[in-house]
Short mmCIF file of C-alpha atoms in Angstrom, two decimals:
data_model
loop_
_atom_site.label_atom_id
_atom_site.label_comp_id
_atom_site.label_asym_id
_atom_site.label_seq_id
_atom_site.Cartn_x
_atom_site.Cartn_y
_atom_site.Cartn_z
CA MET A 35 -3.61 -69.80 -55.47
CA GLU A 36 -6.76 -67.79 -56.36
CA PRO A 37 -7.03 -64.15 -55.30
CA LEU A 38 -9.23 -63.18 -52.38
CA THR A 39 -12.80 -62.11 -53.14
CA GLU A 40 -11.88 -58.48 -52.41
CA HIS A 41 -9.40 -58.66 -55.30
CA ARG A 42 -11.87 -60.05 -57.81
CA GLY A 43 -14.12 -58.02 -60.07
CA VAL A 44 -17.32 -58.80 -58.18
CA SER A 45 -20.27 -56.61 -59.10
CA GLY A 46 -22.61 -55.27 -56.43
CA PRO A 47 -26.39 -55.25 -56.58
CA VAL A 48 -27.75 -53.49 -59.68
CA VAL A 49 -29.41 -50.13 -59.05
CA TYR A 50 -30.70 -47.30 -61.21
CA GLY A 51 -30.72 -43.61 -60.41
CA PHE A 52 -33.56 -41.17 -60.94
CA LEU A 53 -33.11 -37.41 -61.20
CA ARG A 54 -35.84 -34.82 -61.62
CA LEU A 55 -34.03 -31.86 -63.17
CA VAL A 56 -36.38 -29.07 -64.18
CA LYS A 57 -34.51 -25.85 -65.08
CA VAL A 58 -31.20 -27.06 -63.64
CA SER A 59 -27.74 -26.02 -64.82
CA ALA A 60 -25.36 -28.50 -66.39
CA ALA A 61 -23.04 -28.12 -63.38
CA ARG A 62 -25.85 -29.00 -60.96
CA GLN A 63 -26.82 -31.98 -63.09
CA ALA A 64 -23.23 -33.24 -63.11
CA ALA A 65 -22.95 -32.78 -59.33
CA LEU A 66 -26.15 -34.75 -58.70
CA HIS A 67 -25.04 -37.53 -61.04
CA ASP A 68 -21.67 -37.65 -59.26
CA ALA A 69 -23.45 -37.83 -55.88
CA LEU A 70 -25.41 -40.88 -57.05
CA ALA A 71 -22.24 -42.53 -58.37
CA GLU A 72 -20.32 -41.84 -55.15
CA TYR A 73 -23.16 -43.18 -53.00
CA CYS A 74 -23.19 -46.37 -55.05
CA ARG A 75 -19.42 -46.70 -54.84
CA ARG A 76 -19.46 -46.33 -51.04
CA HIS A 77 -22.27 -48.84 -50.63
CA GLU A 78 -20.91 -51.32 -53.20
CA LEU A 79 -23.85 -50.92 -55.56
CA ALA A 80 -23.58 -51.18 -59.35
CA LEU A 81 -25.16 -48.06 -60.86
CA HIS A 82 -26.32 -49.27 -64.28
CA GLY A 83 -27.99 -46.08 -65.43
CA VAL A 84 -29.67 -42.84 -64.45
CA PHE A 85 -33.12 -41.83 -65.65
CA THR A 86 -33.52 -38.07 -65.93
CA GLU A 87 -36.85 -36.28 -65.96
CA ARG A 88 -36.60 -32.77 -67.38
CA THR A 89 -40.22 -31.63 -67.43
CA ALA A 90 -42.55 -30.86 -64.56
CA GLY A 91 -45.45 -33.01 -65.57
CA THR A 92 -47.59 -35.86 -64.49
CA GLU A 93 -46.83 -39.03 -62.61
CA ARG A 94 -46.20 -40.97 -65.84
CA SER A 95 -43.27 -39.32 -67.56
CA ALA A 96 -41.11 -41.18 -70.07
CA ALA A 97 -38.21 -41.24 -67.61
CA PHE A 98 -40.28 -42.69 -64.78
CA THR A 99 -41.89 -45.23 -67.10
CA GLY A 100 -38.40 -46.31 -68.18
CA LEU A 101 -37.39 -46.66 -64.54
CA LEU A 102 -40.40 -48.86 -63.84
CA ASP A 103 -39.50 -51.02 -66.84
CA VAL A 104 -36.00 -51.76 -65.51
CA LEU A 105 -37.37 -52.43 -62.03
CA ASP A 106 -39.20 -55.40 -63.54
CA LEU A 107 -35.86 -56.96 -64.53
CA HIS A 108 -34.82 -59.82 -62.27
CA SER A 109 -31.36 -58.39 -61.60
CA THR A 110 -32.50 -54.93 -60.37
CA TYR A 111 -32.04 -54.31 -56.65
CA GLY A 112 -33.29 -50.75 -56.27
CA VAL A 113 -33.50 -47.06 -57.05
CA VAL A 114 -31.12 -44.37 -55.83
CA LEU A 115 -32.27 -40.75 -55.46
CA PRO A 116 -30.39 -37.70 -54.19
CA ALA A 117 -33.45 -36.91 -52.04
CA LEU A 118 -37.10 -37.93 -51.97
CA SER A 119 -38.01 -34.62 -53.63
CA HIS A 120 -36.64 -36.02 -56.92
CA LEU A 121 -39.81 -38.08 -57.23
CA GLY A 122 -41.69 -34.79 -57.67
CA PRO A 123 -44.18 -32.79 -55.63
CA LYS A 124 -46.13 -34.68 -52.96
CA ALA A 125 -49.12 -35.32 -55.22
CA ILE A 126 -46.83 -37.08 -57.71
CA ALA A 127 -44.17 -38.43 -55.33
CA ALA A 128 -46.51 -40.51 -53.16
CA PRO A 129 -47.90 -42.62 -56.03
CA ARG A 130 -44.41 -42.94 -57.52
CA GLN A 131 -43.00 -44.14 -54.22
CA ALA A 132 -45.84 -46.65 -53.98
CA ARG A 133 -45.11 -47.92 -57.51
CA ILE A 134 -41.43 -48.42 -56.64
CA SER A 135 -42.36 -50.27 -53.43
CA THR A 136 -44.87 -52.44 -55.29
CA SER A 137 -42.14 -53.50 -57.71
CA GLY A 138 -40.15 -54.93 -54.79
CA ALA A 139 -37.20 -52.60 -55.41
CA ARG A 140 -35.47 -50.80 -52.57
CA LEU A 141 -35.60 -47.00 -52.50
CA MET A 142 -32.31 -45.51 -51.33
CA LEU A 143 -31.66 -41.83 -50.63
CA VAL A 144 -28.27 -40.15 -50.77
CA ARG A 145 -29.64 -37.47 -48.46
CA GLY A 146 -32.38 -38.93 -46.31
CA PRO A 147 -34.83 -37.23 -44.01
CA PRO A 148 -33.32 -35.37 -41.05
CA HIS A 149 -33.02 -37.30 -37.82
CA PRO A 150 -34.83 -35.58 -34.94
CA ARG A 151 -32.78 -34.73 -31.89
CA PRO A 152 -33.74 -36.44 -28.63
CA ALA A 153 -36.09 -34.26 -26.55
CA ALA A 154 -33.78 -34.47 -23.53
CA SER A 155 -30.81 -32.88 -25.26
CA GLY A 156 -30.26 -29.16 -25.02
CA PRO A 157 -28.54 -26.85 -27.48
CA ALA A 158 -25.13 -28.23 -26.63
CA GLY A 159 -26.38 -31.77 -26.23
CA ALA A 160 -26.37 -31.56 -22.42
CA LEU A 161 -28.73 -33.93 -20.68
CA THR A 162 -30.93 -32.87 -17.81
CA GLU A 163 -30.61 -34.52 -14.41
CA ARG A 164 -33.87 -36.35 -14.96
CA SER A 165 -32.73 -37.88 -18.26
CA ARG A 166 -29.48 -39.08 -16.67
CA ARG A 167 -31.26 -41.17 -14.07
CA ARG A 168 -31.43 -44.86 -14.70
CA SER A 169 -34.75 -46.55 -15.02
CA PRO A 170 -35.67 -48.77 -12.05
CA ASP A 171 -36.76 -51.47 -14.51
CA PRO A 172 -34.12 -53.90 -15.72
CA ALA A 173 -33.03 -53.75 -19.33
CA PRO A 174 -34.84 -56.33 -21.46
CA ALA A 175 -32.81 -59.39 -22.30
CA LEU A 176 -32.15 -60.13 -25.95
CA ASP A 177 -33.30 -63.41 -27.41
CA HIS A 178 -30.38 -65.72 -28.01
CA ASP A 179 -31.59 -66.20 -31.60
CA THR A 180 -31.02 -62.56 -32.59
#
């Protein structure tokens, strides 16, 4: 009898990491690399490499160019970043993000943007009387195809 799929050495989608580490200690670098690896482990992604940019420069660094090269490979699923800030300052990050999107690769963030709290919740999450009332309109029905 063959083992179950969970017991086989099945590889997840191939991803590459990108770190922008300008004036960062070796300990911080190791921690960020470990965060990428742990994210990939939890989400069953195969981290095949990490491109590290060490200079604050232009949009076309050697590390980012290398990342774009591997994104052209058929087997590459996406890019993993600790946070969007690792693409650089806004003037550099926006074109880089567009280049990644154009390649068809997914952009995944270990630490994504903060989720805004609902306006009706107070400091302790208490809802006002108005927000607790039910709407007089019926809830929309879901299509049976979804």
